[in-house]
Coordinates of C-alpha atoms in Angstrom, one line a residue:
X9 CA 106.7 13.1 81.7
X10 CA 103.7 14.5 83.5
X11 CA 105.7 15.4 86.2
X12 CA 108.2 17.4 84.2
X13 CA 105.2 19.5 82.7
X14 CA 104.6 20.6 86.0
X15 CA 107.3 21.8 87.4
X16 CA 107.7 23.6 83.4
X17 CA 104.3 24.8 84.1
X18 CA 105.4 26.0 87.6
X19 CA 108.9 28.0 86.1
X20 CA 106.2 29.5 83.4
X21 CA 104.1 30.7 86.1
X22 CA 107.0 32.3 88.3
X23 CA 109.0 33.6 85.2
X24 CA 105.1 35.3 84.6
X25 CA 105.0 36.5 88.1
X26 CA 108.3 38.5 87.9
X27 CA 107.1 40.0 84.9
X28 CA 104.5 41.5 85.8
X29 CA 105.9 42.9 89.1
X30 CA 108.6 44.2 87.0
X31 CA 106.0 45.9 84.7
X32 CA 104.1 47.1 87.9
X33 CA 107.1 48.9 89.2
X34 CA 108.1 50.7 86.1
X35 CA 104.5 51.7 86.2
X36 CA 104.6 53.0 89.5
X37 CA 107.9 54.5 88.8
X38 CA 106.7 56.9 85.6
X39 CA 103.4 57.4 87.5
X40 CA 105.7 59.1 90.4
X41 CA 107.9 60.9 88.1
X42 CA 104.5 62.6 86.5
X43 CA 103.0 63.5 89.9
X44 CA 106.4 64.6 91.2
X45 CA 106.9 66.3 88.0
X46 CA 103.2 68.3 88.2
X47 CA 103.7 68.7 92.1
X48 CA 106.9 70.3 91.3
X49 CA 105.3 72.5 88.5
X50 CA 102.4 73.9 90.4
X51 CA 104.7 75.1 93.1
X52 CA 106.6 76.9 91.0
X53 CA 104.1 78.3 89.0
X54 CA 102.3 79.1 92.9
X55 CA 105.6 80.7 93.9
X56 CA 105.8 82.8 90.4
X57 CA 102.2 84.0 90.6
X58 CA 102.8 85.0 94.5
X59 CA 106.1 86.8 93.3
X60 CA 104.3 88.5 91.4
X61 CA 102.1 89.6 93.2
X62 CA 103.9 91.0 95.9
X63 CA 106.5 93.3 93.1
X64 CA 102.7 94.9 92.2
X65 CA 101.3 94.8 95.8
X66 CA 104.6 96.5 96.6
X67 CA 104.8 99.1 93.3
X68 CA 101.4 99.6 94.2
X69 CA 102.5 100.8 97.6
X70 CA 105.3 102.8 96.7
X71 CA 103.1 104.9 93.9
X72 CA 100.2 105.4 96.2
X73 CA 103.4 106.5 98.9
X74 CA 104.7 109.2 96.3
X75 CA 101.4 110.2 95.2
X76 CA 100.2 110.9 98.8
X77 CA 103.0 113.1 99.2
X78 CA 103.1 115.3 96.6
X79 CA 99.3 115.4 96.7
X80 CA 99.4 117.1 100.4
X81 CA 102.5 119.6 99.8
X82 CA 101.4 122.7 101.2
X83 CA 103.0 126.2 101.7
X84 CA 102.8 128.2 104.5
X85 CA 103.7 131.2 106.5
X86 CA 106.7 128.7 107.8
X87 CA 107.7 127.7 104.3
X88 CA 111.7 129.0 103.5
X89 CA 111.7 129.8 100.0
X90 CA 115.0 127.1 99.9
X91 CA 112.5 124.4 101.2
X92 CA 111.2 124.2 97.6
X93 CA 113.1 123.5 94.5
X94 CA 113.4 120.9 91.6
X95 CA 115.5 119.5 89.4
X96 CA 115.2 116.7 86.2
X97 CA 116.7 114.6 89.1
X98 CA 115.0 116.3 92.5
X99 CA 111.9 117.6 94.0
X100 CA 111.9 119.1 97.6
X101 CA 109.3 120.4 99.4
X102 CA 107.0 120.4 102.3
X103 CA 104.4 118.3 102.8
X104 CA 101.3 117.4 105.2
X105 CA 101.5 113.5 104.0
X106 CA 105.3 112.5 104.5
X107 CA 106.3 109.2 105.0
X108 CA 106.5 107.5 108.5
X109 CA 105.2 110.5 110.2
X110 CA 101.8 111.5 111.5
X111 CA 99.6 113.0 109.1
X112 CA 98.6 116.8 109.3
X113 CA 102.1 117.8 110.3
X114 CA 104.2 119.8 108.0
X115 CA 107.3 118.0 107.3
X116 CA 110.1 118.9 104.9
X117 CA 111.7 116.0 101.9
X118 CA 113.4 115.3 99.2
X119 CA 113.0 113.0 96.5
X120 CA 116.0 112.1 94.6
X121 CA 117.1 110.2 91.4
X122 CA 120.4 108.3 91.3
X123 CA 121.7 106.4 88.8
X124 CA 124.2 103.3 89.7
X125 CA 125.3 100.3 88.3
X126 CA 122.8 100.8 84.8
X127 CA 119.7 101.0 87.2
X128 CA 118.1 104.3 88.1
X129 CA 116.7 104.6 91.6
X130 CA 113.8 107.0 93.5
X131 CA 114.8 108.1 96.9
X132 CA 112.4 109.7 99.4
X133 CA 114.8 111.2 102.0
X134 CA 113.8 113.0 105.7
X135 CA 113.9 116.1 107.2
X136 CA 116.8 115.5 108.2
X137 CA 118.6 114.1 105.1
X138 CA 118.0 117.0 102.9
X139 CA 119.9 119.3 105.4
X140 CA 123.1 117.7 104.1
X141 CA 122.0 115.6 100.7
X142 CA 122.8 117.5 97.6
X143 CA 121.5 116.9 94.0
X144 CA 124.1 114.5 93.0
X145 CA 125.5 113.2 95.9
X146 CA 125.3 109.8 97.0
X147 CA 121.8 108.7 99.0
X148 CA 122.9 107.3 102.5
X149 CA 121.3 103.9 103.4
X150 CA 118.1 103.6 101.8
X151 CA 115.5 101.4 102.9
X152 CA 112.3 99.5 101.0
X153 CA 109.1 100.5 102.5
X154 CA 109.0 96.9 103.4
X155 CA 111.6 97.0 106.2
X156 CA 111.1 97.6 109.4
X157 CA 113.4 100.1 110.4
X158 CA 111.1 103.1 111.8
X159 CA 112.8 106.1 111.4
X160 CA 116.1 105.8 108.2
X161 CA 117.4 108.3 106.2
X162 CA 116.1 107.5 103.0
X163 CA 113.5 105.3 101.2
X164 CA 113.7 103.5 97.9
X165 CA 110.3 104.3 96.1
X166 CA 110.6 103.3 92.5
X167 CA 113.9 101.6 90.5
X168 CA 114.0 101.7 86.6
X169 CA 116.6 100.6 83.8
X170 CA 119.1 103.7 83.6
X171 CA 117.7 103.0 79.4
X172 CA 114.3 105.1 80.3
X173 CA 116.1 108.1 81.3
X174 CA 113.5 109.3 83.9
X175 CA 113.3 112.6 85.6
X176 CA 111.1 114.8 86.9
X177 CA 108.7 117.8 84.9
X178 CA 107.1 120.4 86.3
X179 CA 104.0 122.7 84.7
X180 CA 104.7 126.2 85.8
X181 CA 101.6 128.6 85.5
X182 CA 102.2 129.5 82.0
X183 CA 101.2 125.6 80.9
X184 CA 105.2 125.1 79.9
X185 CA 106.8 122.2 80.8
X186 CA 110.4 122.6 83.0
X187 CA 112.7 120.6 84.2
X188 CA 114.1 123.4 86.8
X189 CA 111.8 124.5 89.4
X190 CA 113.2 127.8 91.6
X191 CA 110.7 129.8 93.7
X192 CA 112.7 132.8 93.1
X193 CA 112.5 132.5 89.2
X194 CA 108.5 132.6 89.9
X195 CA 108.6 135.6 91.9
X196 CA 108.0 137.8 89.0
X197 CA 104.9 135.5 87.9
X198 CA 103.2 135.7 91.5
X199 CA 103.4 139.6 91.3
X200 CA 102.0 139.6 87.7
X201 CA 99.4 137.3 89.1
X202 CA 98.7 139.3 92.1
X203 CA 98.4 142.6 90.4
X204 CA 96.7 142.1 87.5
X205 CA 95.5 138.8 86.3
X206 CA 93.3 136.4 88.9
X207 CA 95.4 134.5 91.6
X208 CA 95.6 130.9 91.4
X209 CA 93.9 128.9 94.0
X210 CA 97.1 127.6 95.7
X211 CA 100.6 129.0 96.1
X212 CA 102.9 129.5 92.8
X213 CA 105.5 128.2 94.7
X214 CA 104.5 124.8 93.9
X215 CA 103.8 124.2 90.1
X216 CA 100.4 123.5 88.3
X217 CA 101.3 119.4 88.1
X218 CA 104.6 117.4 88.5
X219 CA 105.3 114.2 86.5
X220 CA 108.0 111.7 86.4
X221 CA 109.2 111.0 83.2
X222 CA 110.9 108.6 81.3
X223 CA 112.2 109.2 77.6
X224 CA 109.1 107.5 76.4
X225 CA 105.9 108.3 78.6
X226 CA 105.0 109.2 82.1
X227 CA 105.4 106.5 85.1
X228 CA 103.3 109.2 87.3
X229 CA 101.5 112.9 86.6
X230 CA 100.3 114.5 89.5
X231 CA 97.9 117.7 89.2
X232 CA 98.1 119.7 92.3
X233 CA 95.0 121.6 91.7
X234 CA 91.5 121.3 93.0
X235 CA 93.2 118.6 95.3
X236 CA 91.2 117.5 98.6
X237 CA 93.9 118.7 101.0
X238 CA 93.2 122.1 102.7
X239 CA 94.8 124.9 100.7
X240 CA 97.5 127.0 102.0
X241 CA 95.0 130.0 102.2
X242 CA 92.9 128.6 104.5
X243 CA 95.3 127.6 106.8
X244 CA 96.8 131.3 107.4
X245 CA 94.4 134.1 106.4
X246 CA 96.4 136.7 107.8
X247 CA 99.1 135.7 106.0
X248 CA 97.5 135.9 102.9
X249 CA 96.3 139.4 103.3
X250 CA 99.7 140.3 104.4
X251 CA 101.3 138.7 101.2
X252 CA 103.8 136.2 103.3
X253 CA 102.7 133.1 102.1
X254 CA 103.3 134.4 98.5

């Protein structure tokens, strides 16, 4: 009798036992799932937040890229009257700030909006691109200003839904907006300006401000007066006596 108590006693005590290590590992198991679970969610909420990050370190780049350029366009007693135009899909001109090339040099561009596959697309081109780039031809092998490749054809500076419709504006010297931009339709306006009325402080080749548009508000307005860059006058006096630069 006493000695089958004990060994009942004994089964209680193993049956016990294996209960509790059972318990122990379905503890251990949910206590793993949750710190997996929170490991796993604070990596992606680290990867989200560095994502993020970058898109604005890199829009941050490409505005402060297109506003550096347009802020040093210049014209000068070099500048072909073909060298500047603009269209609600194109600017080109020359400017002391292009990309990937060593500032205080005058270089020639083009930047271009082209619309493909419901996406609308910015395109900084070279020198050398806008020799053979139209207005509505295709861009040829655009790069992000985070590749390495030192010397392409083209650069992607901004992409928007094709929804916003964005183009370019231009404030001509008459404070009206246009979305055409032809040096020899402001011919007439520098000799007005020259003759009787005072002459603005940089060349009306290039207009009061620029500003890319979209159908709703502006994604960038640049004024190109009273800028910090030297002003075409100074850089040529005797061709602004002469009446070349204008």
């Amino acid at each position: 009798m006493i000695l089958s108590r004990l060994m009942l006693s004994k089964n209680v005590s193993k049956g016990m036992t294996l209960i509790e290590m059972l318990v122990t590992l379905v503890l251990f198991s949910l206590l793993s799932s949750l710190v997996f679970t929170g490991l796993t969610f604070v990596k992606q909420a680290q990867e989200a937040v560095t994502e993020a990050s970058q898109r604005q370190r890199y829009a941050s780049l490409q505005q402060h890229a297109l506003y550096s350029l347009l802020q040093g366009m210049q014209v000068t007693a070099d500048t072909e009257p073909e060298q500047v135009s603009g269209s609600s899909q194109h600017w080109q001109a020359v400017s002391f700030q292009a990309l990937m090339q060593p500032a205080g040099q005058a270089k020639a561009f083009r930047l271009q909006l082209q619309q493909q596959a419901a996406q609308t697309y910015l395109f900084y081109q070279t020198e050398q691109a806008t020799q053979t780039t139209q207005a509505d031809s295709v861009v040829p092998n655009p790069v992000t200003l985070n590749d390495a490749d030192e010397a392409p054809s083209a650069w992607l500076l901004g992409q928007w839904s094709s929804a916003q419709a964005v183009h370019f504006q231009f404030l001509d010297w008459q404070g009206q907006w246009q979305t055409d931009w032809q040096v020899a339709a402001q011919s007439a306006l520098i000799k007005r300006l020259r003759l009787g009325e005072k002459t603005p402080a940089q060349s009306p080749w290039l207009p009061r401000a620029i500003c890319l548009c979209t159908n709703k508000a502006p994604l960038l307005l640049v004024a190109l007066q009273q800028r910090a860059a030297p002003r075409a006058d100074f850089l040529n006096i005797e061709a602004l006596e002469s009446g070349d630069i204008f």
